[in-house]
Short mmCIF file of C-alpha atoms in Angstrom, two decimals:
data_model
loop_
_atom_site.label_atom_id
_atom_site.label_comp_id
_atom_site.label_asym_id
_atom_site.label_seq_id
_atom_site.Cartn_x
_atom_site.Cartn_y
_atom_site.Cartn_z
CA GLU K 226 -30.85 12.64 -13.07
CA GLY K 227 -32.57 14.65 -10.67
CA SER K 228 -35.97 13.45 -11.69
CA SER K 229 -38.50 10.92 -9.75
CA GLY K 230 -39.39 7.54 -10.97
CA LEU K 231 -42.42 7.27 -13.34
CA TYR K 232 -43.51 3.56 -12.62
CA GLU K 233 -46.50 1.64 -14.31
CA VAL K 234 -48.52 -1.47 -12.95
CA VAL K 235 -48.33 -3.95 -15.64
CA PRO K 236 -50.83 -6.77 -15.09
CA LEU K 237 -49.12 -10.56 -15.86
CA GLU K 238 -51.33 -12.04 -18.49
CA ASP K 239 -50.67 -15.53 -17.09
CA LYS K 240 -51.08 -14.66 -13.47
CA PRO K 241 -54.68 -13.04 -13.05
CA GLY K 242 -54.30 -10.54 -10.01
CA ARG K 243 -50.55 -10.32 -10.14
CA ALA K 244 -48.27 -7.37 -11.88
CA ASN K 245 -44.99 -6.10 -12.35
CA ILE K 246 -44.23 -2.84 -11.49
CA VAL K 247 -42.24 -1.48 -14.33
CA LEU K 248 -40.17 1.92 -14.22
CA LYS K 249 -40.79 3.61 -17.22
CA ASN K 250 -38.31 6.68 -17.35
CA THR K 251 -35.18 4.70 -17.89
CA LYS K 252 -32.98 3.91 -20.73
CA ALA K 253 -32.26 0.60 -19.01
CA ASP K 254 -33.71 -2.46 -20.81
CA ARG K 255 -37.43 -2.73 -20.14
CA SER K 256 -37.34 -6.07 -18.97
CA MET K 257 -34.49 -5.46 -16.16
CA SER K 258 -36.61 -2.34 -15.01
CA CYS K 259 -39.07 -4.02 -12.54
CA LEU K 260 -39.80 -3.17 -8.85
CA SER K 261 -38.09 -6.12 -6.77
CA VAL K 262 -38.19 -7.27 -3.28
CA LEU K 263 -34.57 -7.36 -2.13
CA LEU K 264 -33.95 -10.48 0.21
CA LYS K 265 -30.78 -11.18 2.26
CA SER K 266 -28.90 -14.38 0.60
CA ASP K 267 -32.57 -15.58 -0.38
CA ALA K 268 -33.52 -16.25 3.24
CA GLY K 269 -35.36 -13.49 4.51
CA ALA K 270 -35.93 -9.51 5.21
CA ASN K 271 -32.91 -7.42 5.15
CA GLY K 272 -34.51 -4.47 6.16
CA PRO K 273 -32.82 -2.84 9.52
CA ARG K 274 -36.05 -3.54 11.20
CA GLY K 275 -37.84 -6.26 9.54
CA GLY K 276 -39.68 -6.13 6.18
CA ALA K 277 -37.72 -6.18 3.28
CA GLN K 278 -36.48 -3.38 0.91
CA VAL K 279 -37.10 -3.19 -2.64
CA ASN K 280 -34.81 -2.45 -5.48
CA ILE K 281 -34.93 -2.47 -9.41
CA GLY K 282 -34.36 -5.93 -10.93
CA ALA K 283 -35.18 -8.51 -13.24
CA CYS K 284 -39.08 -8.84 -14.36
CA GLY K 285 -39.12 -12.38 -14.75
CA ARG K 286 -38.61 -13.42 -11.25
CA GLU K 287 -40.71 -14.18 -8.46
CA TRP K 288 -39.43 -11.46 -6.46
CA SER K 289 -40.38 -9.06 -8.99
CA GLU K 290 -44.19 -10.06 -8.94
CA TRP K 291 -46.80 -7.95 -7.07
CA ALA K 292 -50.44 -8.43 -6.19
CA PHE K 293 -52.25 -5.20 -7.05
CA ASP K 294 -56.15 -4.60 -6.08
CA ALA K 295 -57.00 -1.71 -8.41
CA ALA K 296 -60.01 -1.04 -6.48
CA THR K 297 -58.12 -0.15 -3.08
CA GLY K 298 -54.81 0.94 -4.64
CA GLU K 299 -53.10 -1.86 -2.33
CA ILE K 300 -49.64 -3.46 -3.70
CA TYR K 301 -48.20 -6.59 -1.97
CA SER K 302 -45.57 -9.22 -2.30
CA SER K 303 -46.42 -12.78 -1.27
CA LEU K 304 -42.54 -14.01 -1.86
CA LEU K 305 -42.38 -15.01 1.72
CA ALA K 306 -45.77 -16.24 2.44
CA GLY K 307 -44.91 -19.71 2.80
CA SER K 308 -41.47 -18.91 4.94
CA SER K 309 -41.32 -19.29 8.70
CA PRO K 310 -40.39 -17.72 10.97
CA GLY K 311 -42.35 -14.44 10.37
CA GLY K 312 -43.58 -15.07 7.11
CA GLY K 313 -46.24 -13.84 5.28
CA ASP K 314 -47.31 -10.98 2.85
CA MET K 315 -45.40 -7.84 2.72
CA CYS K 316 -47.42 -4.75 1.73
CA LEU K 317 -45.37 -2.04 -0.41
CA THR K 318 -44.81 1.21 1.40
CA THR K 319 -43.48 4.37 0.33
CA GLY K 320 -41.65 7.44 1.57
CA TRP K 321 -40.78 7.52 5.16
CA PRO K 322 -40.69 4.08 6.50
CA PHE K 323 -40.22 5.28 10.25
CA LEU K 324 -43.37 7.25 10.44
CA GLN K 325 -46.41 6.09 12.62
CA ALA K 326 -49.22 7.18 13.60
CA GLY K 327 -52.02 5.92 15.88
CA ALA K 328 -55.72 7.84 16.62
CA PHE K 329 -57.86 7.25 19.42
CA ASP K 330 -61.40 8.47 20.20
CA THR K 331 -61.15 10.21 23.08
CA SER K 332 -64.55 11.83 23.70
CA ALA K 333 -65.02 10.13 27.00
CA THR K 334 -62.48 12.24 28.70
CA GLY K 335 -64.78 15.56 27.84
CA ASP K 336 -61.58 17.17 26.66
CA ASN K 337 -61.43 16.44 23.04
CA SER K 338 -63.30 13.97 20.65
CA LYS K 339 -60.01 12.56 18.50
CA THR K 340 -56.12 12.62 19.59
CA VAL K 341 -53.73 11.46 17.22
CA VAL K 342 -50.26 10.42 18.04
CA VAL K 343 -47.32 10.74 15.39
CA LEU K 344 -43.98 9.52 15.64
CA ASN K 345 -40.88 10.10 13.50
CA GLU K 346 -38.28 7.84 14.11
CA ALA K 347 -36.19 8.77 11.15
CA GLY K 348 -33.08 11.03 10.71
CA ASN K 349 -35.10 13.52 8.46
CA SER K 350 -38.31 15.55 9.30
CA ALA K 351 -41.48 14.22 7.49
CA ASN K 352 -44.44 15.90 6.31
CA PHE K 353 -48.15 14.35 6.65
CA VAL K 354 -51.60 14.93 6.01
CA LEU K 355 -54.17 13.74 8.64
CA ARG K 356 -57.65 12.82 6.81
CA ASP K 357 -60.95 11.30 8.33
CA LYS K 358 -63.56 9.73 5.77
CA GLY K 359 -61.36 11.52 3.03
CA LYS K 360 -61.59 15.00 4.30
CA VAL K 361 -58.17 16.76 5.29
CA LEU K 362 -58.17 17.40 9.02
CA MET K 363 -54.78 19.27 8.85
CA SER K 364 -51.32 18.62 7.46
CA GLY K 365 -47.91 19.27 9.47
CA SER K 366 -44.48 18.38 9.84
CA ILE K 367 -42.57 16.28 12.51
CA PRO K 368 -39.10 16.66 13.54
CA PRO K 369 -36.52 13.77 13.12
CA HIS K 370 -36.58 11.27 16.43
CA SER K 371 -39.73 12.81 17.57
CA ILE K 372 -43.09 12.19 19.02
CA GLN K 373 -46.01 14.87 18.57
CA THR K 374 -49.61 14.30 20.01
CA ILE K 375 -52.25 16.13 18.45
CA ALA K 376 -56.01 17.14 19.65
CA LEU K 377 -58.76 17.06 17.34
CA ASP K 378 -62.38 18.51 18.06
#
């Protein structure tokens, strides 16, 4: 109680490139502790804006299988890849589902070389870090339901 989940990426021996993401710090049966895509009536995504939510569930099911690229750290599900409309791979994201950012080269304006627009659609403030090629440019916070424009030199 009051602690964060600790997960382990466990490769599936019979399915190269596939893995289960298993919750480690739980008293529940390990076979029932996998991160699973939560679908609405097995027919599609049930997130408020599309996409799919995740939950903890049975490890031996297709909705608990994830593709994991150790080189890039990317994790995604192909559960809806064959469905239509809008089927395809779903990436696994964490944190603020409604925090978006766009970066632009604005050097032609003569003012600043880069501009970043950050949008927070969530009902809570969100912290963020801006990086360029691994170098931290700045860290900041954005209030709920707001947009910020950041000019960088």
